Amino acid sequence: MKAEKILLETNMKEEHKKEMNSLTDNLITLQNKHASELKSLNEKIMKEHLQLEEVQKQKIVDYESTVVRLQEEMSDIQMSHDVEIGKLENNLKCSQIRTISMLQEEMKAEK
């Protein structure tokens, strides 16, 4: 009876040890799986971060080119307006000169 009890106790200890080893193996497997998933997610995040940085850089370049283009367009419009103002001023001077000449001729004719 004592030998059976010792044998049963030994078997139970060995079963317990096998279960503990199995649980430890399962735990290590899960930790490795989670580490691998975390590494994969981190790589994906880093890749997306780099892509976003590239998109941001391109948006900045586009914005700066748009600003330069608009400044050039504003400069062209300003020059066009300056030319138009110059023409109008010249036309006004010519008109004033003609009016003055006509008035002078009328004054001479009245004398």
PDB file of N, CA and C in Angstrom:
ATOM      1  N   MET A   1       0.816  -1.171   0.000  1.00  0.00           N
ATOM      2  CA  MET A   1       0.000   0.000   0.000  1.00  0.00           C
ATOM      3  C   MET A   1       0.874   1.255   0.000  1.00  0.00           C
ATOM      4  N   LYS A   2       1.933   1.232   0.804  1.00  0.00           N
ATOM      5  CA  LYS A   2       2.847   2.359   0.859  1.00  0.00           C
ATOM      6  C   LYS A   2       3.575   2.526  -0.470  1.00  0.00           C
ATOM      7  N   ALA A   3       3.951   1.414  -1.089  1.00  0.00           N
ATOM      8  CA  ALA A   3       4.641   1.465  -2.380  1.00  0.00           C
ATOM      9  C   ALA A   3       3.713   2.021  -3.441  1.00  0.00           C
ATOM     10  N   GLU A   4       2.437   1.650  -3.369  1.00  0.00           N
ATOM     11  CA  GLU A   4       1.463   2.163  -4.337  1.00  0.00           C
ATOM     12  C   GLU A   4       1.287   3.668  -4.160  1.00  0.00           C
ATOM     13  N   LYS A   5       1.268   4.085  -2.915  1.00  0.00           N
ATOM     14  CA  LYS A   5       1.106   5.512  -2.619  1.00  0.00           C
ATOM     15  C   LYS A   5       2.311   6.296  -3.139  1.00  0.00           C
ATOM     16  N   ILE A   6       3.524   5.760  -2.952  1.00  0.00           N
ATOM     17  CA  ILE A   6       4.737   6.414  -3.442  1.00  0.00           C
ATOM     18  C   ILE A   6       4.719   6.456  -4.963  1.00  0.00           C
ATOM     19  N   LEU A   7       4.305   5.340  -5.584  1.00  0.00           N
ATOM     20  CA  LEU A   7       4.229   5.283  -7.051  1.00  0.00           C
ATOM     21  C   LEU A   7       3.206   6.284  -7.569  1.00  0.00           C
ATOM     22  N   LEU A   8       2.045   6.363  -6.930  1.00  0.00           N
ATOM     23  CA  LEU A   8       0.988   7.297  -7.329  1.00  0.00           C
ATOM     24  C   LEU A   8       1.493   8.740  -7.162  1.00  0.00           C
ATOM     25  N   GLU A   9       2.159   8.999  -6.065  1.00  0.00           N
ATOM     26  CA  GLU A   9       2.698  10.335  -5.815  1.00  0.00           C
ATOM     27  C   GLU A   9       3.752  10.695  -6.857  1.00  0.00           C
ATOM     28  N   THR A  10       4.611   9.772  -7.200  1.00  0.00           N
ATOM     29  CA  THR A  10       5.642   9.989  -8.215  1.00  0.00           C
ATOM     30  C   THR A  10       4.994  10.262  -9.569  1.00  0.00           C
ATOM     31  N   ASN A  11       3.991   9.480  -9.905  1.00  0.00           N
ATOM     32  CA  ASN A  11       3.282   9.672 -11.187  1.00  0.00           C
ATOM     33  C   ASN A  11       2.603  11.049 -11.231  1.00  0.00           C
ATOM     34  N   MET A  12       2.004  11.430 -10.114  1.00  0.00           N
ATOM     35  CA  MET A  12       1.330  12.736 -10.055  1.00  0.00           C
ATOM     36  C   MET A  12       2.344  13.870 -10.205  1.00  0.00           C
ATOM     37  N   LYS A  13       3.508  13.723  -9.560  1.00  0.00           N
ATOM     38  CA  LYS A  13       4.544  14.746  -9.686  1.00  0.00           C
ATOM     39  C   LYS A  13       5.036  14.845 -11.118  1.00  0.00           C
ATOM     40  N   GLU A  14       5.220  13.713 -11.758  1.00  0.00           N
ATOM     41  CA  GLU A  14       5.678  13.715 -13.156  1.00  0.00           C
ATOM     42  C   GLU A  14       4.618  14.302 -14.078  1.00  0.00           C
ATOM     43  N   GLU A  15       3.342  13.973 -13.834  1.00  0.00           N
ATOM     44  CA  GLU A  15       2.242  14.544 -14.628  1.00  0.00           C
ATOM     45  C   GLU A  15       2.210  16.058 -14.437  1.00  0.00           C
ATOM     46  N   HIS A  16       2.354  16.470 -13.189  1.00  0.00           N
ATOM     47  CA  HIS A  16       2.368  17.902 -12.889  1.00  0.00           C
ATOM     48  C   HIS A  16       3.542  18.587 -13.589  1.00  0.00           C
ATOM     49  N   LYS A  17       4.701  17.964 -13.561  1.00  0.00           N
ATOM     50  CA  LYS A  17       5.890  18.522 -14.221  1.00  0.00           C
ATOM     51  C   LYS A  17       5.669  18.623 -15.727  1.00  0.00           C
ATOM     52  N   LYS A  18       5.053  17.581 -16.346  1.00  0.00           N
ATOM     53  CA  LYS A  18       4.761  17.603 -17.790  1.00  0.00           C
ATOM     54  C   LYS A  18       3.792  18.735 -18.115  1.00  0.00           C
ATOM     55  N   GLU A  19       2.748  18.900 -17.287  1.00  0.00           N
ATOM     56  CA  GLU A  19       1.771  19.966 -17.512  1.00  0.00           C
ATOM     57  C   GLU A  19       2.429  21.341 -17.387  1.00  0.00           C
ATOM     58  N   MET A  20       3.284  21.493 -16.384  1.00  0.00           N
ATOM     59  CA  MET A  20       3.984  22.761 -16.190  1.00  0.00           C
ATOM     60  C   MET A  20       4.913  23.051 -17.370  1.00  0.00           C
ATOM     61  N   ASN A  21       5.624  22.013 -17.847  1.00  0.00           N
ATOM     62  CA  ASN A  21       6.493  22.177 -19.027  1.00  0.00           C
ATOM     63  C   ASN A  21       5.668  22.546 -20.249  1.00  0.00           C
ATOM     64  N   SER A  22       4.501  21.907 -20.399  1.00  0.00           N
ATOM     65  CA  SER A  22       3.624  22.202 -21.535  1.00  0.00           C
ATOM     66  C   SER A  22       3.116  23.641 -21.449  1.00  0.00           C
ATOM     67  N   LEU A  23       2.695  24.055 -20.256  1.00  0.00           N
ATOM     68  CA  LEU A  23       2.232  25.434 -20.073  1.00  0.00           C
ATOM     69  C   LEU A  23       3.353  26.434 -20.341  1.00  0.00           C
ATOM     70  N   THR A  24       4.550  26.125 -19.868  1.00  0.00           N
ATOM     71  CA  THR A  24       5.701  26.994 -20.110  1.00  0.00           C
ATOM     72  C   THR A  24       5.980  27.103 -21.608  1.00  0.00           C
ATOM     73  N   ASP A  25       5.943  25.965 -22.317  1.00  0.00           N
ATOM     74  CA  ASP A  25       6.155  25.971 -23.769  1.00  0.00           C
ATOM     75  C   ASP A  25       5.088  26.807 -24.468  1.00  0.00           C
ATOM     76  N   ASN A  26       3.826  26.625 -24.036  1.00  0.00           N
ATOM     77  CA  ASN A  26       2.730  27.400 -24.635  1.00  0.00           C
ATOM     78  C   ASN A  26       2.913  28.895 -24.375  1.00  0.00           C
ATOM     79  N   LEU A  27       3.336  29.214 -23.158  1.00  0.00           N
ATOM     80  CA  LEU A  27       3.563  30.617 -22.810  1.00  0.00           C
ATOM     81  C   LEU A  27       4.688  31.214 -23.661  1.00  0.00           C
ATOM     82  N   ILE A  28       5.768  30.471 -23.822  1.00  0.00           N
ATOM     83  CA  ILE A  28       6.888  30.941 -24.657  1.00  0.00           C
ATOM     84  C   ILE A  28       6.433  31.113 -26.101  1.00  0.00           C
ATOM     85  N   THR A  29       5.634  30.172 -26.588  1.00  0.00           N
ATOM     86  CA  THR A  29       5.125  30.262 -27.964  1.00  0.00           C
ATOM     87  C   THR A  29       4.260  31.513 -28.128  1.00  0.00           C
ATOM     88  N   LEU A  30       3.377  31.773 -27.159  1.00  0.00           N
ATOM     89  CA  LEU A  30       2.523  32.965 -27.228  1.00  0.00           C
ATOM     90  C   LEU A  30       3.356  34.252 -27.157  1.00  0.00           C
ATOM     91  N   GLN A  31       4.352  34.261 -26.282  1.00  0.00           N
ATOM     92  CA  GLN A  31       5.217  35.442 -26.180  1.00  0.00           C
ATOM     93  C   GLN A  31       5.949  35.690 -27.493  1.00  0.00           C
ATOM     94  N   ASN A  32       6.446  34.641 -28.103  1.00  0.00           N
ATOM     95  CA  ASN A  32       7.136  34.783 -29.397  1.00  0.00           C
ATOM     96  C   ASN A  32       6.179  35.271 -30.474  1.00  0.00           C
ATOM     97  N   LYS A  33       4.963  34.727 -30.456  1.00  0.00           N
ATOM     98  CA  LYS A  33       3.952  35.134 -31.441  1.00  0.00           C
ATOM     99  C   LYS A  33       3.617  36.613 -31.249  1.00  0.00           C
ATOM    100  N   HIS A  34       3.400  37.024 -29.986  1.00  0.00           N
ATOM    101  CA  HIS A  34       3.081  38.426 -29.721  1.00  0.00           C
ATOM    102  C   HIS A  34       4.247  39.336 -30.075  1.00  0.00           C
ATOM    103  N   ALA A  35       5.465  38.907 -29.776  1.00  0.00           N
ATOM    104  CA  ALA A  35       6.641  39.706 -30.132  1.00  0.00           C
ATOM    105  C   ALA A  35       6.726  39.875 -31.647  1.00  0.00           C
ATOM    106  N   SER A  36       6.434  38.811 -32.363  1.00  0.00           N
ATOM    107  CA  SER A  36       6.472  38.865 -33.825  1.00  0.00           C
ATOM    108  C   SER A  36       5.381  39.802 -34.357  1.00  0.00           C
ATOM    109  N   GLU A  37       4.170  39.697 -33.768  1.00  0.00           N
ATOM    110  CA  GLU A  37       3.078  40.582 -34.191  1.00  0.00           C
ATOM    111  C   GLU A  37       3.406  42.043 -33.887  1.00  0.00           C
ATOM    112  N   LEU A  38       3.978  42.300 -32.709  1.00  0.00           N
ATOM    113  CA  LEU A  38       4.359  43.670 -32.356  1.00  0.00           C
ATOM    114  C   LEU A  38       5.427  44.213 -33.300  1.00  0.00           C
ATOM    115  N   LYS A  39       6.387  43.368 -33.641  1.00  0.00           N
ATOM    116  CA  LYS A  39       7.433  43.792 -34.571  1.00  0.00           C
ATOM    117  C   LYS A  39       6.819  44.120 -35.927  1.00  0.00           C
ATOM    118  N   SER A  40       5.899  43.273 -36.376  1.00  0.00           N
ATOM    119  CA  SER A  40       5.237  43.488 -37.664  1.00  0.00           C
ATOM    120  C   SER A  40       4.425  44.788 -37.644  1.00  0.00           C
ATOM    121  N   LEU A  41       3.681  45.008 -36.559  1.00  0.00           N
ATOM    122  CA  LEU A  41       2.900  46.239 -36.444  1.00  0.00           C
ATOM    123  C   LEU A  41       3.807  47.465 -36.395  1.00  0.00           C
ATOM    124  N   ASN A  42       4.905  47.351 -35.669  1.00  0.00           N
ATOM    125  CA  ASN A  42       5.846  48.462 -35.587  1.00  0.00           C
ATOM    126  C   ASN A  42       6.428  48.784 -36.960  1.00  0.00           C
ATOM    127  N   GLU A  43       6.771  47.762 -37.723  1.00  0.00           N
ATOM    128  CA  GLU A  43       7.300  47.981 -39.078  1.00  0.00           C
ATOM    129  C   GLU A  43       6.249  48.645 -39.958  1.00  0.00           C
ATOM    130  N   LYS A  44       4.997  48.207 -39.818  1.00  0.00           N
ATOM    131  CA  LYS A  44       3.907  48.791 -40.606  1.00  0.00           C
ATOM    132  C   LYS A  44       3.717  50.261 -40.230  1.00  0.00           C
ATOM    133  N   ILE A  45       3.751  50.545 -38.927  1.00  0.00           N
ATOM    134  CA  ILE A  45       3.596  51.930 -38.460  1.00  0.00           C
ATOM    135  C   ILE A  45       4.743  52.790 -38.974  1.00  0.00           C
ATOM    136  N   MET A  46       5.957  52.284 -38.900  1.00  0.00           N
ATOM    137  CA  MET A  46       7.113  53.047 -39.378  1.00  0.00           C
ATOM    138  C   MET A  46       7.007  53.307 -40.882  1.00  0.00           C
ATOM    139  N   LYS A  47       6.570  52.289 -41.620  1.00  0.00           N
ATOM    140  CA  LYS A  47       6.417  52.447 -43.070  1.00  0.00           C
ATOM    141  C   LYS A  47       5.367  53.520 -43.372  1.00  0.00           C
ATOM    142  N   GLU A  48       4.228  53.454 -42.678  1.00  0.00           N
ATOM    143  CA  GLU A  48       3.171  54.444 -42.893  1.00  0.00           C
ATOM    144  C   GLU A  48       3.646  55.836 -42.464  1.00  0.00           C
ATOM    145  N   HIS A  49       4.417  55.904 -41.398  1.00  0.00           N
ATOM    146  CA  HIS A  49       4.964  57.187 -40.937  1.00  0.00           C
ATOM    147  C   HIS A  49       5.860  57.797 -42.013  1.00  0.00           C
ATOM    148  N   LEU A  50       6.725  56.966 -42.604  1.00  0.00           N
ATOM    149  CA  LEU A  50       7.608  57.455 -43.666  1.00  0.00           C
ATOM    150  C   LEU A  50       6.802  57.921 -44.874  1.00  0.00           C
ATOM    151  N   GLN A  51       5.741  57.165 -45.202  1.00  0.00           N
ATOM    152  CA  GLN A  51       4.892  57.565 -46.326  1.00  0.00           C
ATOM    153  C   GLN A  51       4.216  58.901 -46.034  1.00  0.00           C
ATOM    154  N   LEU A  52       3.739  59.063 -44.808  1.00  0.00           N
ATOM    155  CA  LEU A  52       3.101  60.331 -44.436  1.00  0.00           C
ATOM    156  C   LEU A  52       4.093  61.488 -44.479  1.00  0.00           C
ATOM    157  N   GLU A  53       5.327  61.232 -44.068  1.00  0.00           N
ATOM    158  CA  GLU A  53       6.353  62.275 -44.148  1.00  0.00           C
ATOM    159  C   GLU A  53       6.586  62.676 -45.604  1.00  0.00           C
ATOM    160  N   GLU A  54       6.618  61.686 -46.494  1.00  0.00           N
ATOM    161  CA  GLU A  54       6.820  61.984 -47.920  1.00  0.00           C
ATOM    162  C   GLU A  54       5.645  62.789 -48.467  1.00  0.00           C
ATOM    163  N   VAL A  55       4.427  62.395 -48.086  1.00  0.00           N
ATOM    164  CA  VAL A  55       3.238  63.128 -48.537  1.00  0.00           C
ATOM    165  C   VAL A  55       3.292  64.555 -48.008  1.00  0.00           C
ATOM    166  N   GLN A  56       3.681  64.707 -46.746  1.00  0.00           N
ATOM    167  CA  GLN A  56       3.781  66.033 -46.148  1.00  0.00           C
ATOM    168  C   GLN A  56       4.824  66.877 -46.880  1.00  0.00           C
ATOM    169  N   LYS A  57       5.976  66.289 -47.185  1.00  0.00           N
ATOM    170  CA  LYS A  57       7.020  67.020 -47.924  1.00  0.00           C
ATOM    171  C   LYS A  57       6.487  67.461 -49.288  1.00  0.00           C
ATOM    172  N   GLN A  58       5.761  66.566 -49.973  1.00  0.00           N
ATOM    173  CA  GLN A  58       5.224  66.896 -51.288  1.00  0.00           C
ATOM    174  C   GLN A  58       4.189  68.011 -51.180  1.00  0.00           C
ATOM    175  N   LYS A  59       3.353  67.949 -50.135  1.00  0.00           N
ATOM    176  CA  LYS A  59       2.343  68.996 -49.931  1.00  0.00           C
ATOM    177  C   LYS A  59       3.023  70.346 -49.698  1.00  0.00           C
ATOM    178  N   ILE A  60       4.114  70.344 -48.950  1.00  0.00           N
ATOM    179  CA  ILE A  60       4.850  71.591 -48.702  1.00  0.00           C
ATOM    180  C   ILE A  60       5.422  72.128 -50.010  1.00  0.00           C
ATOM    181  N   VAL A  61       6.004  71.244 -50.817  1.00  0.00           N
ATOM    182  CA  VAL A  61       6.553  71.655 -52.115  1.00  0.00           C
ATOM    183  C   VAL A  61       5.431  72.220 -52.994  1.00  0.00           C
ATOM    184  N   ASP A  62       4.282  71.524 -53.023  1.00  0.00           N
ATOM    185  CA  ASP A  62       3.146  72.002 -53.818  1.00  0.00           C
ATOM    186  C   ASP A  62       2.676  73.373 -53.331  1.00  0.00           C
ATOM    187  N   TYR A  63       2.594  73.519 -52.015  1.00  0.00           N
ATOM    188  CA  TYR A  63       2.155  74.792 -51.432  1.00  0.00           C
ATOM    189  C   TYR A  63       3.117  75.912 -51.815  1.00  0.00           C
ATOM    190  N   GLU A  64       4.413  75.646 -51.663  1.00  0.00           N
ATOM    191  CA  GLU A  64       5.406  76.673 -51.982  1.00  0.00           C
ATOM    192  C   GLU A  64       5.365  77.037 -53.460  1.00  0.00           C
ATOM    193  N   SER A  65       5.179  76.024 -54.345  1.00  0.00           N
ATOM    194  CA  SER A  65       5.092  76.333 -55.782  1.00  0.00           C
ATOM    195  C   SER A  65       3.846  77.146 -56.093  1.00  0.00           C
ATOM    196  N   THR A  66       2.759  76.839 -55.382  1.00  0.00           N
ATOM    197  CA  THR A  66       1.526  77.597 -55.597  1.00  0.00           C
ATOM    198  C   THR A  66       1.723  79.044 -55.159  1.00  0.00           C
ATOM    199  N   VAL A  67       2.396  79.250 -54.033  1.00  0.00           N
ATOM    200  CA  VAL A  67       2.662  80.607 -53.552  1.00  0.00           C
ATOM    201  C   VAL A  67       3.508  81.361 -54.578  1.00  0.00           C
ATOM    202  N   VAL A  68       4.554  80.723 -55.090  1.00  0.00           N
ATOM    203  CA  VAL A  68       5.425  81.370 -56.084  1.00  0.00           C
ATOM    204  C   VAL A  68       4.626  81.698 -57.348  1.00  0.00           C
ATOM    205  N   ARG A  69       3.806  80.736 -57.802  1.00  0.00           N
ATOM    206  CA  ARG A  69       2.997  80.952 -59.016  1.00  0.00           C
ATOM    207  C   ARG A  69       2.039  82.123 -58.819  1.00  0.00           C
ATOM    208  N   LEU A  70       1.383  82.157 -57.654  1.00  0.00           N
ATOM    209  CA  LEU A  70       0.436  83.249 -57.390  1.00  0.00           C
ATOM    210  C   LEU A  70       1.149  84.596 -57.288  1.00  0.00           C
ATOM    211  N   GLN A  71       2.343  84.601 -56.711  1.00  0.00           N
ATOM    212  CA  GLN A  71       3.111  85.849 -56.638  1.00  0.00           C
ATOM    213  C   GLN A  71       3.481  86.321 -58.042  1.00  0.00           C
ATOM    214  N   GLU A  72       3.866  85.379 -58.903  1.00  0.00           N
ATOM    215  CA  GLU A  72       4.208  85.743 -60.281  1.00  0.00           C
ATOM    216  C   GLU A  72       2.977  86.281 -61.008  1.00  0.00           C
ATOM    217  N   GLU A  73       1.841  85.611 -60.791  1.00  0.00           N
ATOM    218  CA  GLU A  73       0.605  86.072 -61.435  1.00  0.00           C
ATOM    219  C   GLU A  73       0.235  87.466 -60.941  1.00  0.00           C
ATOM    220  N   MET A  74       0.383  87.705 -59.628  1.00  0.00           N
ATOM    221  CA  MET A  74       0.085  89.028 -59.076  1.00  0.00           C
ATOM    222  C   MET A  74       1.020  90.083 -59.661  1.00  0.00           C
ATOM    223  N   SER A  75       2.287  89.716 -59.825  1.00  0.00           N
ATOM    224  CA  SER A  75       3.257  90.642 -60.404  1.00  0.00           C
ATOM    225  C   SER A  75       2.886  90.962 -61.850  1.00  0.00           C
ATOM    226  N   ASP A  76       2.504  89.919 -62.608  1.00  0.00           N
ATOM    227  CA  ASP A  76       2.089  90.128 -64.002  1.00  0.00           C
ATOM    228  C   ASP A  76       0.856  91.031 -64.070  1.00  0.00           C
ATOM    229  N   ILE A  77      -0.104  90.786 -63.177  1.00  0.00           N
ATOM    230  CA  ILE A  77      -1.320  91.610 -63.166  1.00  0.00           C
ATOM    231  C   ILE A  77      -0.968  93.050 -62.822  1.00  0.00           C
ATOM    232  N   GLN A  78      -0.085  93.224 -61.835  1.00  0.00           N
ATOM    233  CA  GLN A  78       0.327  94.581 -61.428  1.00  0.00           C
ATOM    234  C   GLN A  78       1.005  95.301 -62.591  1.00  0.00           C
ATOM    235  N   MET A  79       1.901  94.591 -63.304  1.00  0.00           N
ATOM    236  CA  MET A  79       2.580  95.214 -64.451  1.00  0.00           C
ATOM    237  C   MET A  79       1.559  95.569 -65.534  1.00  0.00           C
ATOM    238  N   SER A  80       0.602  94.683 -65.764  1.00  0.00           N
ATOM    239  CA  SER A  80      -0.435  94.945 -66.766  1.00  0.00           C
ATOM    240  C   SER A  80      -1.249  96.175 -66.371  1.00  0.00           C
ATOM    241  N   HIS A  81      -1.579  96.265 -65.075  1.00  0.00           N
ATOM    242  CA  HIS A  81      -2.327  97.433 -64.613  1.00  0.00           C
ATOM    243  C   HIS A  81      -1.492  98.700 -64.731  1.00  0.00           C
ATOM    244  N   ASP A  82      -0.207  98.595 -64.413  1.00  0.00           N
ATOM    245  CA  ASP A  82       0.675  99.761 -64.535  1.00  0.00           C
ATOM    246  C   ASP A  82       0.729 100.248 -65.978  1.00  0.00           C
ATOM    247  N   VAL A  83       0.817  99.306 -66.923  1.00  0.00           N
ATOM    248  CA  VAL A  83       0.844  99.673 -68.346  1.00  0.00           C
ATOM    249  C   VAL A  83      -0.476 100.327 -68.730  1.00  0.00           C
ATOM    250  N   GLU A  84      -1.588  99.753 -68.272  1.00  0.00           N
ATOM    251  CA  GLU A  84      -2.909 100.300 -68.598  1.00  0.00           C
ATOM    252  C   GLU A  84      -3.077 101.696 -67.997  1.00  0.00           C
ATOM    253  N   ILE A  85      -2.612 101.856 -66.739  1.00  0.00           N
ATOM    254  CA  ILE A  85      -2.684 103.179 -66.090  1.00  0.00           C
ATOM    255  C   ILE A  85      -1.833 104.181 -66.871  1.00  0.00           C
ATOM    256  N   GLY A  86      -0.649 103.751 -67.322  1.00  0.00           N
ATOM    257  CA  GLY A  86       0.209 104.624 -68.122  1.00  0.00           C
ATOM    258  C   GLY A  86      -0.480 105.051 -69.406  1.00  0.00           C
ATOM    259  N   LYS A  87      -1.144 104.123 -70.071  1.00  0.00           N
ATOM    260  CA  LYS A  87      -1.857 104.461 -71.312  1.00  0.00           C
ATOM    261  C   LYS A  87      -2.981 105.457 -71.033  1.00  0.00           C
ATOM    262  N   LEU A  88      -3.740 105.183 -69.941  1.00  0.00           N
ATOM    263  CA  LEU A  88      -4.849 106.089 -69.604  1.00  0.00           C
ATOM    264  C   LEU A  88      -4.339 107.483 -69.252  1.00  0.00           C
ATOM    265  N   GLU A  89      -3.242 107.546 -68.502  1.00  0.00           N
ATOM    266  CA  GLU A  89      -2.662 108.853 -68.154  1.00  0.00           C
ATOM    267  C   GLU A  89      -2.209 109.572 -69.415  1.00  0.00           C
ATOM    268  N   ASN A  90      -1.583 108.841 -70.331  1.00  0.00           N
ATOM    269  CA  ASN A  90      -1.120 109.431 -71.587  1.00  0.00           C
ATOM    270  C   ASN A  90      -2.307 109.932 -72.407  1.00  0.00           C
ATOM    271  N   ASN A  91      -3.360 109.108 -72.476  1.00  0.00           N
ATOM    272  CA  ASN A  91      -4.564 109.534 -73.222  1.00  0.00           C
ATOM    273  C   ASN A  91      -5.177 110.782 -72.600  1.00  0.00           C
ATOM    274  N   LEU A  92      -5.183 110.803 -71.229  1.00  0.00           N
ATOM    275  CA  LEU A  92      -5.741 111.964 -70.538  1.00  0.00           C
ATOM    276  C   LEU A  92      -4.915 113.219 -70.850  1.00  0.00           C
ATOM    277  N   LYS A  93      -3.593 113.099 -70.835  1.00  0.00           N
ATOM    278  CA  LYS A  93      -2.725 114.241 -71.142  1.00  0.00           C
ATOM    279  C   LYS A  93      -2.965 114.729 -72.573  1.00  0.00           C
ATOM    280  N   CYS A  94      -3.064 113.757 -73.489  1.00  0.00           N
ATOM    281  CA  CYS A  94      -3.310 114.138 -74.896  1.00  0.00           C
ATOM    282  C   CYS A  94      -4.652 114.852 -75.025  1.00  0.00           C
ATOM    283  N   SER A  95      -5.638 114.319 -74.331  1.00  0.00           N
ATOM    284  CA  SER A  95      -6.966 114.934 -74.374  1.00  0.00           C
ATOM    285  C   SER A  95      -6.924 116.337 -73.768  1.00  0.00           C
ATOM    286  N   GLN A  96      -6.214 116.484 -72.660  1.00  0.00           N
ATOM    287  CA  GLN A  96      -6.095 117.796 -72.026  1.00  0.00           C
ATOM    288  C   GLN A  96      -5.371 118.776 -72.948  1.00  0.00           C
ATOM    289  N   ILE A  97      -4.306 118.299 -73.603  1.00  0.00           N
ATOM    290  CA  ILE A  97      -3.552 119.159 -74.530  1.00  0.00           C
ATOM    291  C   ILE A  97      -4.451 119.598 -75.677  1.00  0.00           C
ATOM    292  N   ARG A  98      -5.238 118.638 -76.224  1.00  0.00           N
ATOM    293  CA  ARG A  98      -6.152 118.991 -77.334  1.00  0.00           C
ATOM    294  C   ARG A  98      -7.190 120.004 -76.859  1.00  0.00           C
ATOM    295  N   THR A  99      -7.719 119.774 -75.654  1.00  0.00           N
ATOM    296  CA  THR A  99      -8.734 120.691 -75.121  1.00  0.00           C
ATOM    297  C   THR A  99      -8.124 122.075 -74.923  1.00  0.00           C
ATOM    298  N   ILE A 100      -6.928 122.131 -74.364  1.00  0.00           N
ATOM    299  CA  ILE A 100      -6.260 123.421 -74.149  1.00  0.00           C
ATOM    300  C   ILE A 100      -6.004 124.103 -75.495  1.00  0.00           C
ATOM    301  N   SER A 101      -5.533 123.311 -76.467  1.00  0.00           N
ATOM    302  CA  SER A 101      -5.266 123.899 -77.797  1.00  0.00           C
ATOM    303  C   SER A 101      -6.543 124.443 -78.412  1.00  0.00           C
ATOM    304  N   MET A 102      -7.633 123.662 -78.262  1.00  0.00           N
ATOM    305  CA  MET A 102      -8.909 124.124 -78.832  1.00  0.00           C
ATOM    306  C   MET A 102      -9.371 125.403 -78.138  1.00  0.00           C
ATOM    307  N   LEU A 103      -9.229 125.430 -76.811  1.00  0.00           N
ATOM    308  CA  LEU A 103      -9.640 126.639 -76.067  1.00  0.00           C
ATOM    309  C   LEU A 103      -8.765 127.831 -76.451  1.00  0.00           C
ATOM    310  N   GLN A 104      -7.462 127.601 -76.662  1.00  0.00           N
ATOM    311  CA  GLN A 104      -6.577 128.697 -77.055  1.00  0.00           C
ATOM    312  C   GLN A 104      -6.972 129.198 -78.436  1.00  0.00           C
ATOM    313  N   GLU A 105      -7.299 128.273 -79.337  1.00  0.00           N
ATOM    314  CA  GLU A 105      -7.688 128.686 -80.681  1.00  0.00           C
ATOM    315  C   GLU A 105      -9.015 129.464 -80.631  1.00  0.00           C
ATOM    316  N   GLU A 106      -9.922 129.009 -79.784  1.00  0.00           N
ATOM    317  CA  GLU A 106     -11.191 129.734 -79.649  1.00  0.00           C
ATOM    318  C   GLU A 106     -10.960 131.139 -79.085  1.00  0.00           C
ATOM    319  N   MET A 107     -10.036 131.217 -78.098  1.00  0.00           N
ATOM    320  CA  MET A 107      -9.735 132.540 -77.521  1.00  0.00           C
ATOM    321  C   MET A 107      -9.098 133.464 -78.575  1.00  0.00           C
ATOM    322  N   LYS A 108      -8.203 132.907 -79.420  1.00  0.00           N
ATOM    323  CA  LYS A 108      -7.580 133.702 -80.478  1.00  0.00           C
ATOM    324  C   LYS A 108      -8.627 134.149 -81.466  1.00  0.00           C
ATOM    325  N   ALA A 109      -9.546 133.223 -81.758  1.00  0.00           N
ATOM    326  CA  ALA A 109     -10.568 133.541 -82.744  1.00  0.00           C
ATOM    327  C   ALA A 109     -11.512 134.635 -82.199  1.00  0.00           C
ATOM    328  N   GLU A 110     -11.745 134.645 -80.896  1.00  0.00           N
ATOM    329  CA  GLU A 110     -12.613 135.655 -80.310  1.00  0.00           C
ATOM    330  C   GLU A 110     -11.955 137.011 -80.261  1.00  0.00           C
ATOM    331  N   LYS A 111     -10.628 137.060 -80.223  1.00  0.00           N
ATOM    332  CA  LYS A 111      -9.904 138.339 -80.152  1.00  0.00           C
ATOM    333  C   LYS A 111      -9.880 138.982 -81.468  1.00  0.00           C
TER     334      LYS A 111
END
